[in-house]
mmCIF file of C-alpha atoms and ligand atoms in Angstrom:
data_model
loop_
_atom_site.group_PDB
_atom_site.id
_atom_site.type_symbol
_atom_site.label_atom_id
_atom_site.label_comp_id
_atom_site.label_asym_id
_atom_site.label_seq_id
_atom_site.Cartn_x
_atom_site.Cartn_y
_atom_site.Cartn_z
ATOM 1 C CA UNK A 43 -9.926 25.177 -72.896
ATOM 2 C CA UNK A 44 -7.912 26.671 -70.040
ATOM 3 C CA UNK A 45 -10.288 27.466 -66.673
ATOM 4 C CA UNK A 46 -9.338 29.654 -63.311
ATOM 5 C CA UNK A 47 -11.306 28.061 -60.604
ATOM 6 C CA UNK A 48 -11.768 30.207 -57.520
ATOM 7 C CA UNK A 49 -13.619 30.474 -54.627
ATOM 8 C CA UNK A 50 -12.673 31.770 -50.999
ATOM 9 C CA UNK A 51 -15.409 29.221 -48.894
ATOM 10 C CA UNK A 52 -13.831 27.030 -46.460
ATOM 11 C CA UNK A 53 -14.752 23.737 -48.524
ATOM 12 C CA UNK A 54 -12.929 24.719 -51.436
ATOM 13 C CA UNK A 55 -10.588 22.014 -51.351
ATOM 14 C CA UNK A 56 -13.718 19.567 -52.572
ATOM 15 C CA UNK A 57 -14.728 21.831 -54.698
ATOM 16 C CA UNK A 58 -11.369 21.757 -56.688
ATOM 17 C CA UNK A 59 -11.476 17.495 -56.198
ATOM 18 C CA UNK A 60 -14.958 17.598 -57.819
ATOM 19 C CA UNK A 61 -14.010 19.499 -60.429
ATOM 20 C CA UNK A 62 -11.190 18.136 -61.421
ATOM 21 C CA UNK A 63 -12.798 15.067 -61.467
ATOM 22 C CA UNK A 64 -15.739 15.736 -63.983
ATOM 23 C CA UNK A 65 -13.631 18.022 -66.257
ATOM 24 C CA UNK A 66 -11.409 15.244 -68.019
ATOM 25 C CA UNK A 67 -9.357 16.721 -70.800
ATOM 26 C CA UNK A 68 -9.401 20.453 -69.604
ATOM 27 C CA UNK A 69 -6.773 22.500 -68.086
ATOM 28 C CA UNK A 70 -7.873 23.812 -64.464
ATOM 29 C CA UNK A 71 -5.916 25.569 -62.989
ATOM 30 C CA UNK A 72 -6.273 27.681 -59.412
ATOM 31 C CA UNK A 73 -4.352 30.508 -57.975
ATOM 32 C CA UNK A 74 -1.450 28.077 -56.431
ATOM 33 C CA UNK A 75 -0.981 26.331 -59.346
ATOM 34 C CA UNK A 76 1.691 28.056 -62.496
ATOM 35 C CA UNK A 77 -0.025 29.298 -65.369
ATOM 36 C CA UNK A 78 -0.698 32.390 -68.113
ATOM 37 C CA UNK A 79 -3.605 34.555 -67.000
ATOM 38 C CA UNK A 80 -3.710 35.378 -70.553
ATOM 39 C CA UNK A 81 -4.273 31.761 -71.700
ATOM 40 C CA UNK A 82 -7.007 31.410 -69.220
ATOM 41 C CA UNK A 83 -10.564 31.780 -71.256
ATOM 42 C CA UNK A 84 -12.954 30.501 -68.640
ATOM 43 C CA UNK A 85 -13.496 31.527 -65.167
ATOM 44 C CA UNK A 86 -15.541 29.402 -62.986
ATOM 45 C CA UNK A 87 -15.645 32.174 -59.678
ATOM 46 C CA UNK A 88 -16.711 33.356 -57.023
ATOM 47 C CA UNK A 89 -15.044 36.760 -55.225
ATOM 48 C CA UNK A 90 -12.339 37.191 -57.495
ATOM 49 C CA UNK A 91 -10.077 39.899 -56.496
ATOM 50 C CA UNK A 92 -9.586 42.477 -59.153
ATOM 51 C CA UNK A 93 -6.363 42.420 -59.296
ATOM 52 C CA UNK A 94 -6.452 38.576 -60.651
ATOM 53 C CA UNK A 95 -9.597 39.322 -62.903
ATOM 54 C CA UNK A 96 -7.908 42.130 -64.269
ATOM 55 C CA UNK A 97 -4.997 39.790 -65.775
ATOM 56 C CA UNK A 98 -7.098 37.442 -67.582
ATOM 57 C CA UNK A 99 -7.208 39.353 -70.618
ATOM 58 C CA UNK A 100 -8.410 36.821 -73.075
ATOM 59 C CA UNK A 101 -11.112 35.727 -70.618
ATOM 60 C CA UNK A 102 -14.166 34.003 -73.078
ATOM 61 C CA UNK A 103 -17.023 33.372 -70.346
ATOM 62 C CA UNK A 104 -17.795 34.186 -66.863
ATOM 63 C CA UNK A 105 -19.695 31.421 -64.505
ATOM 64 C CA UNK A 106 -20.833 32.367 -60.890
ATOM 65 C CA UNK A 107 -20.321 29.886 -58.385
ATOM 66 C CA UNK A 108 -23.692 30.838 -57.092
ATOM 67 C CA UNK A 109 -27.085 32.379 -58.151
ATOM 68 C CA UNK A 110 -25.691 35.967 -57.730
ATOM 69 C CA UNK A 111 -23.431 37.636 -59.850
ATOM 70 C CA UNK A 112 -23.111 41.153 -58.353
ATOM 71 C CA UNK A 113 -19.990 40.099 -57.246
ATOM 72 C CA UNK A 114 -18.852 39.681 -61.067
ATOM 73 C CA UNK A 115 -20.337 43.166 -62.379
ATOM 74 C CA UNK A 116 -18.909 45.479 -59.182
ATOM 75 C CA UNK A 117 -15.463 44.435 -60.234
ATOM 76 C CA UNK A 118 -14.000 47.792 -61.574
ATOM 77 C CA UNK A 119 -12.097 45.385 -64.502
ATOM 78 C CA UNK A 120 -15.016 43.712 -65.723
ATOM 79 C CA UNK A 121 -16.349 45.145 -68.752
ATOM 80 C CA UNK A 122 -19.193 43.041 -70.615
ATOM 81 C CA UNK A 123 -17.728 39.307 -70.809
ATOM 82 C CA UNK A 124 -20.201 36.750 -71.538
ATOM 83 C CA UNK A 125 -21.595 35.335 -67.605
ATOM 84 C CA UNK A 126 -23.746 32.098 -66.701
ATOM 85 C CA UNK A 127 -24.928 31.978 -62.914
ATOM 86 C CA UNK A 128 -25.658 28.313 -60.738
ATOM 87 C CA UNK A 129 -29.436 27.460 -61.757
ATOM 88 C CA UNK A 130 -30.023 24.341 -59.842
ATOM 89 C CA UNK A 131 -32.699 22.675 -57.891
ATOM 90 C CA UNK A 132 -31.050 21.456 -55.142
ATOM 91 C CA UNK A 133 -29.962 25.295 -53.992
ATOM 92 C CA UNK A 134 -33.589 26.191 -54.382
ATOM 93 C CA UNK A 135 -34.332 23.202 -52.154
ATOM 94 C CA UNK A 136 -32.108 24.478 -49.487
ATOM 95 C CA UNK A 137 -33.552 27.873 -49.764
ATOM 96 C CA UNK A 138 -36.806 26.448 -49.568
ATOM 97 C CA UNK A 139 -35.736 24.403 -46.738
ATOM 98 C CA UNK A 140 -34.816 27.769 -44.763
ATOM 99 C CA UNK A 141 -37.620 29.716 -46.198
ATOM 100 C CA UNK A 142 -40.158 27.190 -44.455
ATOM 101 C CA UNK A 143 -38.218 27.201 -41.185
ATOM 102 C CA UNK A 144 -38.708 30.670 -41.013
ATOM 103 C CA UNK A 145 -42.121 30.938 -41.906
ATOM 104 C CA UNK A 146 -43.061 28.097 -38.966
ATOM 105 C CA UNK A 147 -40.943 29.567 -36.478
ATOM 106 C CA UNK A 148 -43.349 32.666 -36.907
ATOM 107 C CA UNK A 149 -46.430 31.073 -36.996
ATOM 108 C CA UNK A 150 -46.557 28.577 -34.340
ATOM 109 C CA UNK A 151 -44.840 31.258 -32.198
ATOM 110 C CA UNK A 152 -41.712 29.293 -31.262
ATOM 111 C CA UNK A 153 -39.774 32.689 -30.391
ATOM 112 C CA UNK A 154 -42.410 33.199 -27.704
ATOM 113 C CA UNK A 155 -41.866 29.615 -26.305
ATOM 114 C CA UNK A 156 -38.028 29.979 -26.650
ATOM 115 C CA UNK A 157 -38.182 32.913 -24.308
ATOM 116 C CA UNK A 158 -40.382 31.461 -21.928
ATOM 117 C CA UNK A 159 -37.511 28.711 -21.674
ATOM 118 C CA UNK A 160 -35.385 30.743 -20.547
ATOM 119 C CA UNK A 161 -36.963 32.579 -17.771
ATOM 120 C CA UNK A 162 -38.822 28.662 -17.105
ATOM 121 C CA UNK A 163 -42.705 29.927 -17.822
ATOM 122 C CA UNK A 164 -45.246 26.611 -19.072
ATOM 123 C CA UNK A 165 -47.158 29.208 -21.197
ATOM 124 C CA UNK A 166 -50.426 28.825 -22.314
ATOM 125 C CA UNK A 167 -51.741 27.405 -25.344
ATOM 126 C CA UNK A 168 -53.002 28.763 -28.102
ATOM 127 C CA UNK A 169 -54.502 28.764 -31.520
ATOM 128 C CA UNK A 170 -51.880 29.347 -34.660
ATOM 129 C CA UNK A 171 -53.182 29.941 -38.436
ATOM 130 C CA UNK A 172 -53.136 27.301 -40.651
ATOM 131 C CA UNK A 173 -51.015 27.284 -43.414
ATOM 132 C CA UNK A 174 -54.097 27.889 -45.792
ATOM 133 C CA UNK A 175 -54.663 31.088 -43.796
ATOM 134 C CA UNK A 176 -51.163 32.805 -44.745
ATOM 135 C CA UNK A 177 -50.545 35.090 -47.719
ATOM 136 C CA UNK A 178 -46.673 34.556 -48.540
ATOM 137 C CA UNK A 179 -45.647 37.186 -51.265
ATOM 138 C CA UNK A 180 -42.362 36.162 -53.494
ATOM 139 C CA UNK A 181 -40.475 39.400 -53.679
ATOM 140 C CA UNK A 182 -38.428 38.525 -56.960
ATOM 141 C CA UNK A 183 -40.714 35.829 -58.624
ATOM 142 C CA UNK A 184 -36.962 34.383 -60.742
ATOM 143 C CA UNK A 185 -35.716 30.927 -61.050
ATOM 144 C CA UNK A 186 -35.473 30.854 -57.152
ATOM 145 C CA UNK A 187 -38.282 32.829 -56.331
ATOM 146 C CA UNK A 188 -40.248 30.487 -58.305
ATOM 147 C CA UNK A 189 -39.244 26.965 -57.018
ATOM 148 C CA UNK A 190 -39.573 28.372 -53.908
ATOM 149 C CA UNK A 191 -43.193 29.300 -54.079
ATOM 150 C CA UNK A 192 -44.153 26.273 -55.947
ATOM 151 C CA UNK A 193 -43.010 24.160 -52.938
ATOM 152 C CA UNK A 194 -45.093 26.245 -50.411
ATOM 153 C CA UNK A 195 -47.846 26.500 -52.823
ATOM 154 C CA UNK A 196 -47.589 22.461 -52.145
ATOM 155 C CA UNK A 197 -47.944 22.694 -48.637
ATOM 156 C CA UNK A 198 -51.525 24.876 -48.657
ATOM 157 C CA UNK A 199 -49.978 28.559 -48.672
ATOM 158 C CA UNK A 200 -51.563 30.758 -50.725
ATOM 159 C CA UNK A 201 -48.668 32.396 -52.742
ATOM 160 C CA UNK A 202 -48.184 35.393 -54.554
ATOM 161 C CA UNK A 203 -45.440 36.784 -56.826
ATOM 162 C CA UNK A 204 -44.012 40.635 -57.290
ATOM 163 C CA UNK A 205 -41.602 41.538 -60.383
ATOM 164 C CA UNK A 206 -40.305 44.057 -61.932
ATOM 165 C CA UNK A 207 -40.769 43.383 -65.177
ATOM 166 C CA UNK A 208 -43.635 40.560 -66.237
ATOM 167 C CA UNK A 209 -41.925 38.170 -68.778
ATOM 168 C CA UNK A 210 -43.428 34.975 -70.533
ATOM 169 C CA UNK A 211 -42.045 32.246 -68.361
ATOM 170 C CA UNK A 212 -44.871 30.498 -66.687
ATOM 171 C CA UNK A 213 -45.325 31.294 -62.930
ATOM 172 C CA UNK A 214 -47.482 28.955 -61.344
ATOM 173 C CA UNK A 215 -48.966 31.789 -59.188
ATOM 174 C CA UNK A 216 -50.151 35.320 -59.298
ATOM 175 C CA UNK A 217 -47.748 38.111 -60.013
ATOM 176 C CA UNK A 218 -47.768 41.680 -59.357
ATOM 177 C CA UNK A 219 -45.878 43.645 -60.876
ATOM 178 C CA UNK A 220 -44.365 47.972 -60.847
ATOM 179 C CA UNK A 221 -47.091 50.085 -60.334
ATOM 180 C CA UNK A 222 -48.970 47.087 -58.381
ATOM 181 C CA UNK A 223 -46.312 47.271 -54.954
ATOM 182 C CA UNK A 224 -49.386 48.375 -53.184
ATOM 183 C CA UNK A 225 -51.760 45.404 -53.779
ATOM 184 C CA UNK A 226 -48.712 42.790 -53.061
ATOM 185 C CA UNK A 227 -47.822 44.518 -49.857
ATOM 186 C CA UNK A 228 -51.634 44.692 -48.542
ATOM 187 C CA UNK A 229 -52.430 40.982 -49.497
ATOM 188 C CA UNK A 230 -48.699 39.368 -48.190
ATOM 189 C CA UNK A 231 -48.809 37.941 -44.668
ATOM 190 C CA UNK A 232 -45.262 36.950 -45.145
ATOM 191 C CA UNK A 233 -42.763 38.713 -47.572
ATOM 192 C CA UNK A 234 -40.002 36.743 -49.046
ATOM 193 C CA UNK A 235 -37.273 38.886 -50.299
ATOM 194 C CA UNK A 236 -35.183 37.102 -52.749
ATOM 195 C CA UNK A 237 -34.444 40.330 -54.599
ATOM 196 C CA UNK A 238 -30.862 40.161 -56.859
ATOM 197 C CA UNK A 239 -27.991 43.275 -55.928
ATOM 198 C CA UNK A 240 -28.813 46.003 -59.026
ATOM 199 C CA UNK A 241 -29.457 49.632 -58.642
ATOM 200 C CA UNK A 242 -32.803 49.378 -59.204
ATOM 201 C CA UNK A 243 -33.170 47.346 -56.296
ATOM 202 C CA UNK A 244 -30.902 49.409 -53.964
ATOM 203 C CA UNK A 245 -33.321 49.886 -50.482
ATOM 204 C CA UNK A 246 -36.378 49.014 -52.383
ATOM 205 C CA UNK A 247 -37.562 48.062 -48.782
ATOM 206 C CA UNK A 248 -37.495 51.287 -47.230
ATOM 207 C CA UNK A 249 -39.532 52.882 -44.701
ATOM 208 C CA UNK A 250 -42.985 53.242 -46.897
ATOM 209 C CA UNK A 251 -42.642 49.564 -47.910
ATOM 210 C CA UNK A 252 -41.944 48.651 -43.973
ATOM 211 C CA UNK A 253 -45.319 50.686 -43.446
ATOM 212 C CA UNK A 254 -47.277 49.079 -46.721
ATOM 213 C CA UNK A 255 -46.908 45.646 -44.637
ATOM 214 C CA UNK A 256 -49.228 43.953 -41.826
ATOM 215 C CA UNK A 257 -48.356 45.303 -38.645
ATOM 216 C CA UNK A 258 -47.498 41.727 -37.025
ATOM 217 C CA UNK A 259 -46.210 40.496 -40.817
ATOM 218 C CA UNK A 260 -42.722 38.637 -41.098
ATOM 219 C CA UNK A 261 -40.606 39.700 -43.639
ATOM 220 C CA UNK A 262 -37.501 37.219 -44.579
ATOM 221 C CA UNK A 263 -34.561 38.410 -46.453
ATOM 222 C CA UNK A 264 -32.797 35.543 -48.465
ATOM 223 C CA UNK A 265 -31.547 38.028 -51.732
ATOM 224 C CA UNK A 266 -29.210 40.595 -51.133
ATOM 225 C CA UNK A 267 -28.758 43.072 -48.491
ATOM 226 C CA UNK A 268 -28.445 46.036 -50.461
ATOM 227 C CA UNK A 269 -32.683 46.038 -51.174
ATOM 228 C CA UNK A 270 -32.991 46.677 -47.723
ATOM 229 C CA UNK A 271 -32.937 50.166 -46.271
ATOM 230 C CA UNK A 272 -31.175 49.385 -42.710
ATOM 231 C CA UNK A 273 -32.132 52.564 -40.783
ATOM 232 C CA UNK A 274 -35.804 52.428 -41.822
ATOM 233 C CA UNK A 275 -35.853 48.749 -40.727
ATOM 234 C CA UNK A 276 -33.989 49.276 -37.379
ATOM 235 C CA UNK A 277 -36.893 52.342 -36.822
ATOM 236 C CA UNK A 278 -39.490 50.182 -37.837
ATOM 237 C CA UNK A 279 -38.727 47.363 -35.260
ATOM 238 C CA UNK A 280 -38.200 49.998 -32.717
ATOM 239 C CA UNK A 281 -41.941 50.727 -33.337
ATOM 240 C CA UNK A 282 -43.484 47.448 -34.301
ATOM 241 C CA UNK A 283 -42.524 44.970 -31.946
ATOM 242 C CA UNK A 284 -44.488 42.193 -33.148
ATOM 243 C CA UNK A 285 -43.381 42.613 -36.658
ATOM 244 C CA UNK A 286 -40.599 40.414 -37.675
ATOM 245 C CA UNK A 287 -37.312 39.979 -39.550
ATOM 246 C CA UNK A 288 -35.557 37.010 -40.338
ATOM 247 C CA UNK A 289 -32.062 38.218 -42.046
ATOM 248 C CA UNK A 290 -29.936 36.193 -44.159
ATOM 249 C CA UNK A 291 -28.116 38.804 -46.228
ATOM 250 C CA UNK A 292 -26.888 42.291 -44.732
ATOM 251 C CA UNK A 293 -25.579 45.353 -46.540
ATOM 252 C CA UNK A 294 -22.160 44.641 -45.382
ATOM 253 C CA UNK A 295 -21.262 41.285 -44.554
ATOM 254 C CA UNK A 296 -19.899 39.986 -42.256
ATOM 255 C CA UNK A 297 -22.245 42.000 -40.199
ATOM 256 C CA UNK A 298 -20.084 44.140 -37.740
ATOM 257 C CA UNK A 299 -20.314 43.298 -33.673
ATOM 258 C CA UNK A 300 -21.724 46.734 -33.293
ATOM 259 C CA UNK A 301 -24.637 46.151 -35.364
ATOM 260 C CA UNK A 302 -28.176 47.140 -33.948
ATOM 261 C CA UNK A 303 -29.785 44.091 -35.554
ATOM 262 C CA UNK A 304 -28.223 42.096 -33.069
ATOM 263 C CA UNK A 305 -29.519 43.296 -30.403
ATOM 264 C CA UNK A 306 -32.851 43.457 -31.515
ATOM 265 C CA UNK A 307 -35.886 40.540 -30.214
ATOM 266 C CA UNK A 308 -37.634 40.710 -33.539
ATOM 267 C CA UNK A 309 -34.706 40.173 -35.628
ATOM 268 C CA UNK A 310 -33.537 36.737 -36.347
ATOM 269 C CA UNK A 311 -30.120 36.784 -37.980
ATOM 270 C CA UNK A 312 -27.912 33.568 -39.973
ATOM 271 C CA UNK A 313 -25.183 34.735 -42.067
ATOM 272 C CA UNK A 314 -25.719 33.859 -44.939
ATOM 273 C CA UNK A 315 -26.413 30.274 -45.458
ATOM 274 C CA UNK A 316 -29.935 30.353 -46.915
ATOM 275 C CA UNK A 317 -29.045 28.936 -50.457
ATOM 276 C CA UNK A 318 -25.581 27.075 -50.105
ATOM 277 C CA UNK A 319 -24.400 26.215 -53.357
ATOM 278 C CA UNK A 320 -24.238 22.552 -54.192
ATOM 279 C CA UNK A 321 -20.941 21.103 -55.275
ATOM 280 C CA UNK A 322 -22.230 18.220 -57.109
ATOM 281 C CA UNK A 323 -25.111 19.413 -59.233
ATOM 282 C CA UNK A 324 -23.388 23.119 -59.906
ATOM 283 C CA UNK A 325 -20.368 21.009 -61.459
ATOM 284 C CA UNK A 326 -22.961 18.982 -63.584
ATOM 285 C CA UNK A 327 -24.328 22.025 -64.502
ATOM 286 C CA UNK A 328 -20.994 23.783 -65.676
ATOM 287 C CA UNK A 329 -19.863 20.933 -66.930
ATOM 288 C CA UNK A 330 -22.881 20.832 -69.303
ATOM 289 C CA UNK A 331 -22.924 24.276 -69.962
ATOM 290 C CA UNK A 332 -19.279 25.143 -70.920
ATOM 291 C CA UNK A 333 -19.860 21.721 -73.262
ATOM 292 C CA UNK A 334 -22.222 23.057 -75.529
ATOM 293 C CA UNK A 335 -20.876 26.981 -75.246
ATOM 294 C CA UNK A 336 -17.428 25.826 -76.568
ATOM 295 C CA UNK A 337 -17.606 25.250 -80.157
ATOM 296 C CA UNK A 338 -19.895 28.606 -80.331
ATOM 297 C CA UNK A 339 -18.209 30.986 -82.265
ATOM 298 C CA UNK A 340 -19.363 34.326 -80.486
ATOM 299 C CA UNK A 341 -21.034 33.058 -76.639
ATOM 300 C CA UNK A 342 -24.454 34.966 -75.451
ATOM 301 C CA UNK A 343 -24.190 35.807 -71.842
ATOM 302 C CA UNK A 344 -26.997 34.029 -70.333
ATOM 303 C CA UNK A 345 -27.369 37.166 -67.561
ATOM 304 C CA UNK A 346 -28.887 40.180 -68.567
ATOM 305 C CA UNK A 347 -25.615 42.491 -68.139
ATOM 306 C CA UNK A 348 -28.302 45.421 -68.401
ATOM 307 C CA UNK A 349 -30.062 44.488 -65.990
ATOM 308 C CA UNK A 350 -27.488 42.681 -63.985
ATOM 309 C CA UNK A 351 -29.379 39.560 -63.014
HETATM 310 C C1 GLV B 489 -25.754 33.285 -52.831
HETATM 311 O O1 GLV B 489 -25.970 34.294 -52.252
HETATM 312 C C2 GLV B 489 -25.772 33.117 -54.244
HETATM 313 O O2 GLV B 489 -25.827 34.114 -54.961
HETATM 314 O O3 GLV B 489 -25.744 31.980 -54.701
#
C-alpha cells in the first residue's frame, strides 16, 4: 500500500522517523520525496492543501492526524472517501491535563493573586470551593469529552454531560441532551466546550447560551472555534467581569494582533495546544488500523461523513 504522510507542525521531521519506522514493508512517501499521486491510496494528514488532495485520485482511506477532521471535509476536492480520526488516551490525558489547569486556576483564584504580583499587594485570604462543590458540564460528551470527565469525576467533581444526539455508548455520567440546553446550562459551574467544527455546531455558544450560564461561571473552549459566537462573547465579558474564558481554539487561527480577546482580563488565551497529538501512540494506532482495513474489500469510514464528526 502506497501512503502520503503530511503534516505542517514544526516536529514533523519525527513524525516522518516514527513512521517510517513502524510501517516496515509500506511505501511512504511525503511531499519531497518522487512519486504518483495516483498510486497513493492512503493518506495519513493533517492540512492538506487542495491542490495536493485533489491529485490523489485513487485515494482508498483518509486518517486525521488528530481528533478533528473538519480540516478533511472543508476541502472543496474531498467528496466522501472513507476517514479514521486519532482516538487515543494519551491526547485525552493532555487535554485533561489542561482542562484541570484551567478549572484550578479559576477556583483558587490564582488570576487575582497574579495581579496582585504585579502591582506587589499580600492579599488576603480566603475560602475557595471544594472540588465536590463544582458542577463541570462536558459540552460534547465524545471519546474526549468522555475521558475527560471520567478523570475529574475521579478527583470529586460532580460532572455532567450535553449531546446532541444520545447514543448507546456508556457515559459514566449524566447527559443532557437537545431540548435539555436549559437544565445543563443552569446546573454547570464550569462549561467545557469540546464541541467538533459542523454546521450544526456553528456559534452554538451565542449570546442566550452566554446568558443561560452562572454569572461568575468559567467557560473553557478546547473544541473548535467556530461553536463560539465571538461578538456575543466579547459583549458578554464587557458586562460580566467576573465571568471567565479560557480559549484554546478561535474562529480564525492564528488569532490576529488586533483581536479584542487579547486585551481582555477575563480571557485567558493558549493557541491551541490543549490536546497535542501524540506521535507514538497515534502511529500505533494507524498502524493497527490501516492493518486490519487493508484486506477489506469495500472500507467503512469510521466518521460519520453526515454528521462530520
Ligand atoms: C486538535 O485540534 C485535534 O483535532 O486533534
Amino acid at each position: 500500500m502506497k501512503i502520503l504522510f503530511y503534516n505542517p507542525w514544526p516536529n514533523q521531521n519525527k513524525w516522518i522517523l516514527s513512521i517510517k519506522k513502524k510501517f516496515v514493508g509500506y511505501q511512504i512517501y511525503t511531499l519531497k520525496d518522487k512519486f504518483k499521486f495516483e498510486d497513493i491510496e492512503c493518506a495519513i494528514i493533517w492540512n492538506l492543501p487542495d491542490n495536493i488532495f485533489k491529485k490523489l485520485s485513487r485515494l482508498k482511506v483518509i486518517f486525521s492526524l488528530g481528533a478533528g477532521v473538519d480540516h478533511i471535509l472543508k476541502l472543496p476536492s474531498y467528496k466522501d472517501t472513507p476517514i479514521f480520526r486519532i482516538k487515543d488516551t494519551n491526547m485525552s490525558k493532555r487535554m485533561f491535563n489542561h482542562i484541570l489547569s484551567q478549572v484550578l486556576y479559576y477556583q483558587l483564584k490564582l488570576k487575582k493573586f497574579e495581579n496582585g504580583k504585579i502591582k506587589k499587594q499580600w492579599l488576603e485570604e480566603e475560602e475557595t470551593l471544594l472540588n465536590q462543590q463544582i458542577t463541570i458540564g462536558i459540552l460534547g460528551a465524545g471519546f474526549l469529552g468522555n475521558e475527560v470527565g471520567k478523570n475529574l469525576k475521579k478527583l470529586n467533581y460532580n460532572i455532567i454531560g450535553y449531546k446532541n444526539s444520545k447514543n448507546n455508548t456508556k457515559i459514566p455520567f449524566e447527559v443532557f441532551t437537545k431540548n435539555q440546553i436549559d437544565i445543563f446550562l443552569k446546573k454547570s459551574d464550569i462549561i467545557v466546550s469540546i464541541l467538533p467544527a459542523t454546521l450544526a455546531t456553528n456559534n452554538f455558544i451565542d449570546k442566550t447560551f452566554l446568558q443561560k450560564m452562572k454569572r461568575q461561571g468559567l467557560l473553557i473552549n478546547v473544541g473548535r472555534g467556530n461553536s463560539i459566537n465571538e461578538k456575543h462573547l466579547i459583549k458578554h465579558l464587557i458586562k460580566h467581569k467576573d465571568f471567565y474564558v479560557s480559549l484554546d481554539v478561535f474562529k480564525n487561527e492564528p488569532l490576529t494582533k488586533n483581536h479584542k480577546f487579547w486585551d481582555l482580563p477575563n480571557v485567558t488565551i493558549t493557541p491551541h495546544i490543549a490536546a497535542v497529538t501524540d506521535i507514538e501512540s497515534s502511529v500505533n494506532y494507524i498502524f493497527k488500523r490501516i492493518n486490519s482495513i487493508k484486506k477489506v474489500k469495500k472500507i467503512k469510514s469510521e466518521v460519520n461523513l453526515k454528521k462530520g464528526y
